């Protein structure tokens, strides 16, 4: 049996479960971007939660492998070094995946991030902020200022994801841009919270050492 083909939402990367016929041309939208005129598409292929999250899980696996390899090459297996590489690759990989269709990423990100909802400019700049942080962590630049900034933006992201999950909104997770269709789940919440806590740990460690590393 052949898999049933379906279109992606025109506003994001989620499955186009609704469509509108405009001047003879069908336009597909997801649950979040549908309008009152949208019609439900029937017989969409079923995917388990694991299948939907597989791209995200794969990226986390790649980041973990890159971190281990980098620590091996540097011959430094300290916890702090591991966090530096982990955060560096996280921001670089996730930031780069958002760039292929920046406008579509911004549309998806604005559906749940509390700052992006108020500023599309922030949504468009966010991937570049992530890439910049990735570079800072890789070369160990910025010290406590970098970590405080990371903690703030990741905390803001965590709040947005938490609110979306509390409201049970069926919206796409923009963590991998629109390259992959990944739904918003508790995995996204954990991902943001984990990064925020790592940045906070670095801040506390630096303060406990009695100096601000630059």
mmCIF file of C-alpha atoms in Angstrom:
data_model
loop_
_atom_site.group_PDB
_atom_site.id
_atom_site.type_symbol
_atom_site.label_atom_id
_atom_site.label_comp_id
_atom_site.label_asym_id
_atom_site.label_seq_id
_atom_site.Cartn_x
_atom_site.Cartn_y
_atom_site.Cartn_z
ATOM 1 C CA UNK A 1 0.000 0.000 0.000
ATOM 2 C CA UNK A 2 1.397 3.371 -1.023
ATOM 3 C CA UNK A 3 1.662 6.138 1.551
ATOM 4 C CA UNK A 4 -0.889 8.885 1.100
ATOM 5 C CA UNK A 5 0.710 12.130 -0.020
ATOM 6 C CA UNK A 6 -0.204 15.388 1.655
ATOM 7 C CA UNK A 7 0.816 19.004 1.364
ATOM 8 C CA UNK A 8 2.511 21.176 3.933
ATOM 9 C CA UNK A 9 0.916 24.262 5.410
ATOM 10 C CA UNK A 10 1.717 27.411 3.425
ATOM 11 C CA UNK A 11 2.510 29.263 6.657
ATOM 12 C CA UNK A 12 4.752 26.681 8.334
ATOM 13 C CA UNK A 13 6.123 23.156 7.909
ATOM 14 C CA UNK A 14 3.270 21.252 9.541
ATOM 15 C CA UNK A 15 0.959 18.931 7.604
ATOM 16 C CA UNK A 16 -1.675 20.740 5.561
ATOM 17 C CA UNK A 17 -4.690 19.196 7.245
ATOM 18 C CA UNK A 18 -7.021 21.917 5.898
ATOM 19 C CA UNK A 19 -7.358 23.457 2.460
ATOM 20 C CA UNK A 20 -9.103 26.309 0.690
ATOM 21 C CA UNK A 21 -9.954 26.478 -2.992
ATOM 22 C CA UNK A 22 -9.190 29.958 -4.333
ATOM 23 C CA UNK A 23 -9.852 30.591 -8.031
ATOM 24 C CA UNK A 24 -9.447 26.904 -8.732
ATOM 25 C CA UNK A 25 -6.164 26.594 -6.825
ATOM 26 C CA UNK A 26 -5.967 24.663 -3.533
ATOM 27 C CA UNK A 27 -4.137 26.271 -0.615
ATOM 28 C CA UNK A 28 -3.215 24.116 2.373
ATOM 29 C CA UNK A 29 -3.009 25.105 6.046
ATOM 30 C CA UNK A 30 -2.342 23.385 9.355
ATOM 31 C CA UNK A 31 -4.669 23.314 12.365
ATOM 32 C CA UNK A 32 -3.248 26.583 13.677
ATOM 33 C CA UNK A 33 -3.290 28.584 10.424
ATOM 34 C CA UNK A 34 -6.670 27.429 9.103
ATOM 35 C CA UNK A 35 -9.446 29.980 8.554
ATOM 36 C CA UNK A 36 -13.221 29.771 8.732
ATOM 37 C CA UNK A 37 -13.273 28.867 5.033
ATOM 38 C CA UNK A 38 -10.803 25.992 5.420
ATOM 39 C CA UNK A 39 -12.006 22.440 4.801
ATOM 40 C CA UNK A 40 -10.631 19.392 6.619
ATOM 41 C CA UNK A 41 -8.479 17.098 4.487
ATOM 42 C CA UNK A 42 -9.404 13.468 5.032
ATOM 43 C CA UNK A 43 -7.238 10.321 5.113
ATOM 44 C CA UNK A 44 -3.957 11.911 6.154
ATOM 45 C CA UNK A 45 -1.220 9.364 6.924
ATOM 46 C CA UNK A 46 -0.922 8.614 10.626
ATOM 47 C CA UNK A 47 2.397 9.204 12.341
ATOM 48 C CA UNK A 48 3.282 8.251 15.887
ATOM 49 C CA UNK A 49 4.673 10.869 18.252
ATOM 50 C CA UNK A 50 8.092 9.243 17.918
ATOM 51 C CA UNK A 51 7.986 9.506 14.123
ATOM 52 C CA UNK A 52 7.021 13.166 14.325
ATOM 53 C CA UNK A 53 9.843 13.898 16.763
ATOM 54 C CA UNK A 54 12.447 11.797 14.950
ATOM 55 C CA UNK A 55 14.141 14.787 13.218
ATOM 56 C CA UNK A 56 14.518 16.574 16.560
ATOM 57 C CA UNK A 57 15.805 13.422 18.277
ATOM 58 C CA UNK A 58 18.277 12.893 15.431
ATOM 59 C CA UNK A 59 19.618 16.439 15.731
ATOM 60 C CA UNK A 60 20.079 16.047 19.491
ATOM 61 C CA UNK A 61 21.956 12.815 18.808
ATOM 62 C CA UNK A 62 24.220 14.547 16.281
ATOM 63 C CA UNK A 63 24.934 17.368 18.750
ATOM 64 C CA UNK A 64 25.794 14.827 21.462
ATOM 65 C CA UNK A 65 28.213 13.005 19.134
ATOM 66 C CA UNK A 66 29.866 16.265 18.058
ATOM 67 C CA UNK A 67 30.296 17.220 21.717
ATOM 68 C CA UNK A 68 31.936 13.900 22.615
ATOM 69 C CA UNK A 69 34.254 14.016 19.583
ATOM 70 C CA UNK A 70 35.268 17.617 20.356
ATOM 71 C CA UNK A 71 36.067 16.743 23.980
ATOM 72 C CA UNK A 72 38.120 13.771 22.808
ATOM 73 C CA UNK A 73 40.109 15.862 20.323
ATOM 74 C CA UNK A 74 40.776 18.473 22.995
ATOM 75 C CA UNK A 75 41.480 15.778 25.580
ATOM 76 C CA UNK A 76 39.342 17.705 28.054
ATOM 77 C CA UNK A 77 36.485 15.761 29.628
ATOM 78 C CA UNK A 78 35.462 18.320 32.226
ATOM 79 C CA UNK A 79 31.781 19.030 32.794
ATOM 80 C CA UNK A 80 32.185 22.713 31.896
ATOM 81 C CA UNK A 81 33.920 21.922 28.600
ATOM 82 C CA UNK A 82 31.170 19.473 27.744
ATOM 83 C CA UNK A 83 28.506 22.120 28.376
ATOM 84 C CA UNK A 84 30.399 24.681 26.283
ATOM 85 C CA UNK A 85 30.545 22.354 23.287
ATOM 86 C CA UNK A 86 26.970 21.152 23.794
ATOM 87 C CA UNK A 87 25.599 24.691 23.828
ATOM 88 C CA UNK A 88 27.801 25.744 20.933
ATOM 89 C CA UNK A 89 26.637 22.947 18.638
ATOM 90 C CA UNK A 90 23.044 23.306 19.802
ATOM 91 C CA UNK A 91 22.889 26.967 18.802
ATOM 92 C CA UNK A 92 24.832 26.484 15.570
ATOM 93 C CA UNK A 93 22.825 23.500 14.336
ATOM 94 C CA UNK A 94 19.394 24.787 15.325
ATOM 95 C CA UNK A 95 20.210 28.311 14.121
ATOM 96 C CA UNK A 96 21.381 27.142 10.705
ATOM 97 C CA UNK A 97 18.289 24.977 10.181
ATOM 98 C CA UNK A 98 16.131 28.085 10.567
ATOM 99 C CA UNK A 99 17.824 29.990 7.715
ATOM 100 C CA UNK A 100 16.634 28.160 4.531
ATOM 101 C CA UNK A 101 13.147 29.699 4.840
ATOM 102 C CA UNK A 102 13.575 32.532 7.303
ATOM 103 C CA UNK A 103 10.188 34.111 6.661
ATOM 104 C CA UNK A 104 8.302 30.853 7.242
ATOM 105 C CA UNK A 105 10.306 30.264 10.417
ATOM 106 C CA UNK A 106 9.327 33.724 11.675
ATOM 107 C CA UNK A 107 5.649 32.973 10.978
ATOM 108 C CA UNK A 108 5.845 29.746 12.972
ATOM 109 C CA UNK A 109 7.901 31.276 15.801
ATOM 110 C CA UNK A 110 5.470 34.160 16.203
ATOM 111 C CA UNK A 111 2.678 31.726 17.063
ATOM 112 C CA UNK A 112 4.099 30.958 20.512
ATOM 113 C CA UNK A 113 7.209 32.947 21.511
ATOM 114 C CA UNK A 114 6.159 35.869 23.725
ATOM 115 C CA UNK A 115 8.734 38.302 22.269
ATOM 116 C CA UNK A 116 8.297 37.192 18.661
ATOM 117 C CA UNK A 117 4.537 37.770 18.967
ATOM 118 C CA UNK A 118 5.287 41.450 19.603
ATOM 119 C CA UNK A 119 8.138 41.864 17.132
ATOM 120 C CA UNK A 120 8.560 40.110 13.783
ATOM 121 C CA UNK A 121 12.015 41.687 13.603
ATOM 122 C CA UNK A 122 13.020 39.687 16.675
ATOM 123 C CA UNK A 123 11.650 36.521 15.076
ATOM 124 C CA UNK A 124 13.708 37.158 11.943
ATOM 125 C CA UNK A 125 16.853 37.933 13.951
ATOM 126 C CA UNK A 126 16.538 34.963 16.311
ATOM 127 C CA UNK A 127 18.414 32.422 14.116
ATOM 128 C CA UNK A 128 21.341 34.841 13.831
ATOM 129 C CA UNK A 129 21.305 35.338 17.605
ATOM 130 C CA UNK A 130 21.544 31.564 18.016
ATOM 131 C CA UNK A 131 24.414 31.283 15.530
ATOM 132 C CA UNK A 132 26.213 34.163 17.260
ATOM 133 C CA UNK A 133 25.872 32.456 20.627
ATOM 134 C CA UNK A 134 27.103 29.216 19.096
ATOM 135 C CA UNK A 135 30.278 30.946 17.934
ATOM 136 C CA UNK A 136 30.781 32.588 21.356
ATOM 137 C CA UNK A 137 30.449 29.268 23.180
ATOM 138 C CA UNK A 138 32.705 27.430 20.734
ATOM 139 C CA UNK A 139 35.548 29.929 21.160
ATOM 140 C CA UNK A 140 34.747 30.515 24.867
ATOM 141 C CA UNK A 141 34.112 34.243 24.420
ATOM 142 C CA UNK A 142 31.774 36.497 26.409
ATOM 143 C CA UNK A 143 31.917 34.899 29.825
ATOM 144 C CA UNK A 144 29.130 35.706 32.245
ATOM 145 C CA UNK A 145 27.565 38.298 29.926
ATOM 146 C CA UNK A 146 27.066 35.628 27.257
ATOM 147 C CA UNK A 147 25.615 33.234 29.831
ATOM 148 C CA UNK A 148 23.210 35.789 31.337
ATOM 149 C CA UNK A 149 21.960 36.717 27.867
ATOM 150 C CA UNK A 150 21.510 33.043 26.984
ATOM 151 C CA UNK A 151 19.625 32.381 30.209
ATOM 152 C CA UNK A 152 17.258 35.294 29.506
ATOM 153 C CA UNK A 153 16.346 34.387 25.922
ATOM 154 C CA UNK A 154 16.046 30.672 26.664
ATOM 155 C CA UNK A 155 13.851 31.416 29.680
ATOM 156 C CA UNK A 156 11.627 33.601 27.515
ATOM 157 C CA UNK A 157 11.425 30.782 24.968
ATOM 158 C CA UNK A 158 10.577 28.303 27.721
ATOM 159 C CA UNK A 159 7.697 30.473 28.929
ATOM 160 C CA UNK A 160 6.271 30.677 25.399
ATOM 161 C CA UNK A 161 6.450 26.923 24.889
ATOM 162 C CA UNK A 162 4.946 26.264 28.326
ATOM 163 C CA UNK A 163 1.992 28.565 27.608
ATOM 164 C CA UNK A 164 1.389 26.898 24.245
ATOM 165 C CA UNK A 165 1.381 23.461 25.881
ATOM 166 C CA UNK A 166 -0.899 24.667 28.693
ATOM 167 C CA UNK A 167 -3.367 25.997 26.119
ATOM 168 C CA UNK A 168 -3.056 22.702 24.224
ATOM 169 C CA UNK A 169 -2.391 24.650 21.037
ATOM 170 C CA UNK A 170 -1.707 22.428 18.046
ATOM 171 C CA UNK A 171 1.132 24.457 16.583
ATOM 172 C CA UNK A 172 4.474 23.591 14.956
ATOM 173 C CA UNK A 173 7.731 23.802 16.844
ATOM 174 C CA UNK A 174 10.035 26.190 14.996
ATOM 175 C CA UNK A 175 13.189 24.744 16.582
ATOM 176 C CA UNK A 176 14.314 23.211 13.272
ATOM 177 C CA UNK A 177 12.832 25.966 11.129
ATOM 178 C CA UNK A 178 10.617 24.679 8.338
ATOM 179 C CA UNK A 179 13.065 22.064 7.051
ATOM 180 C CA UNK A 180 11.322 19.423 9.176
ATOM 181 C CA UNK A 181 7.758 19.210 10.435
ATOM 182 C CA UNK A 182 8.088 18.922 14.215
ATOM 183 C CA UNK A 183 5.092 19.380 16.550
ATOM 184 C CA UNK A 184 5.176 21.307 19.804
ATOM 185 C CA UNK A 185 5.582 18.816 22.671
ATOM 186 C CA UNK A 186 7.094 18.526 26.133
ATOM 187 C CA UNK A 187 10.380 17.641 24.408
ATOM 188 C CA UNK A 188 10.541 21.224 23.137
ATOM 189 C CA UNK A 189 9.875 22.498 26.644
ATOM 190 C CA UNK A 190 12.650 20.307 28.083
ATOM 191 C CA UNK A 191 15.044 21.411 25.339
ATOM 192 C CA UNK A 192 14.556 25.123 26.142
ATOM 193 C CA UNK A 193 14.570 24.587 29.902
ATOM 194 C CA UNK A 194 17.736 22.482 29.724
ATOM 195 C CA UNK A 195 19.601 25.208 27.817
ATOM 196 C CA UNK A 196 18.399 27.874 30.253
ATOM 197 C CA UNK A 197 19.546 25.810 33.236
ATOM 198 C CA UNK A 198 22.967 25.162 31.706
ATOM 199 C CA UNK A 199 23.445 28.900 31.150
ATOM 200 C CA UNK A 200 22.309 29.591 34.724
ATOM 201 C CA UNK A 201 24.764 26.996 36.036
ATOM 202 C CA UNK A 202 27.582 28.764 34.183
ATOM 203 C CA UNK A 203 26.539 32.105 35.662
ATOM 204 C CA UNK A 204 26.491 30.692 39.202
ATOM 205 C CA UNK A 205 29.840 28.959 38.672
ATOM 206 C CA UNK A 206 31.464 32.170 37.438
ATOM 207 C CA UNK A 207 30.076 34.197 40.332
ATOM 208 C CA UNK A 208 31.198 31.587 42.840
ATOM 209 C CA UNK A 209 34.732 31.850 41.476
ATOM 210 C CA UNK A 210 34.640 35.551 42.309
ATOM 211 C CA UNK A 211 35.332 36.922 38.835
ATOM 212 C CA UNK A 212 33.659 37.553 35.503
ATOM 213 C CA UNK A 213 35.355 35.563 32.771
ATOM 214 C CA UNK A 214 35.514 37.373 29.481
#
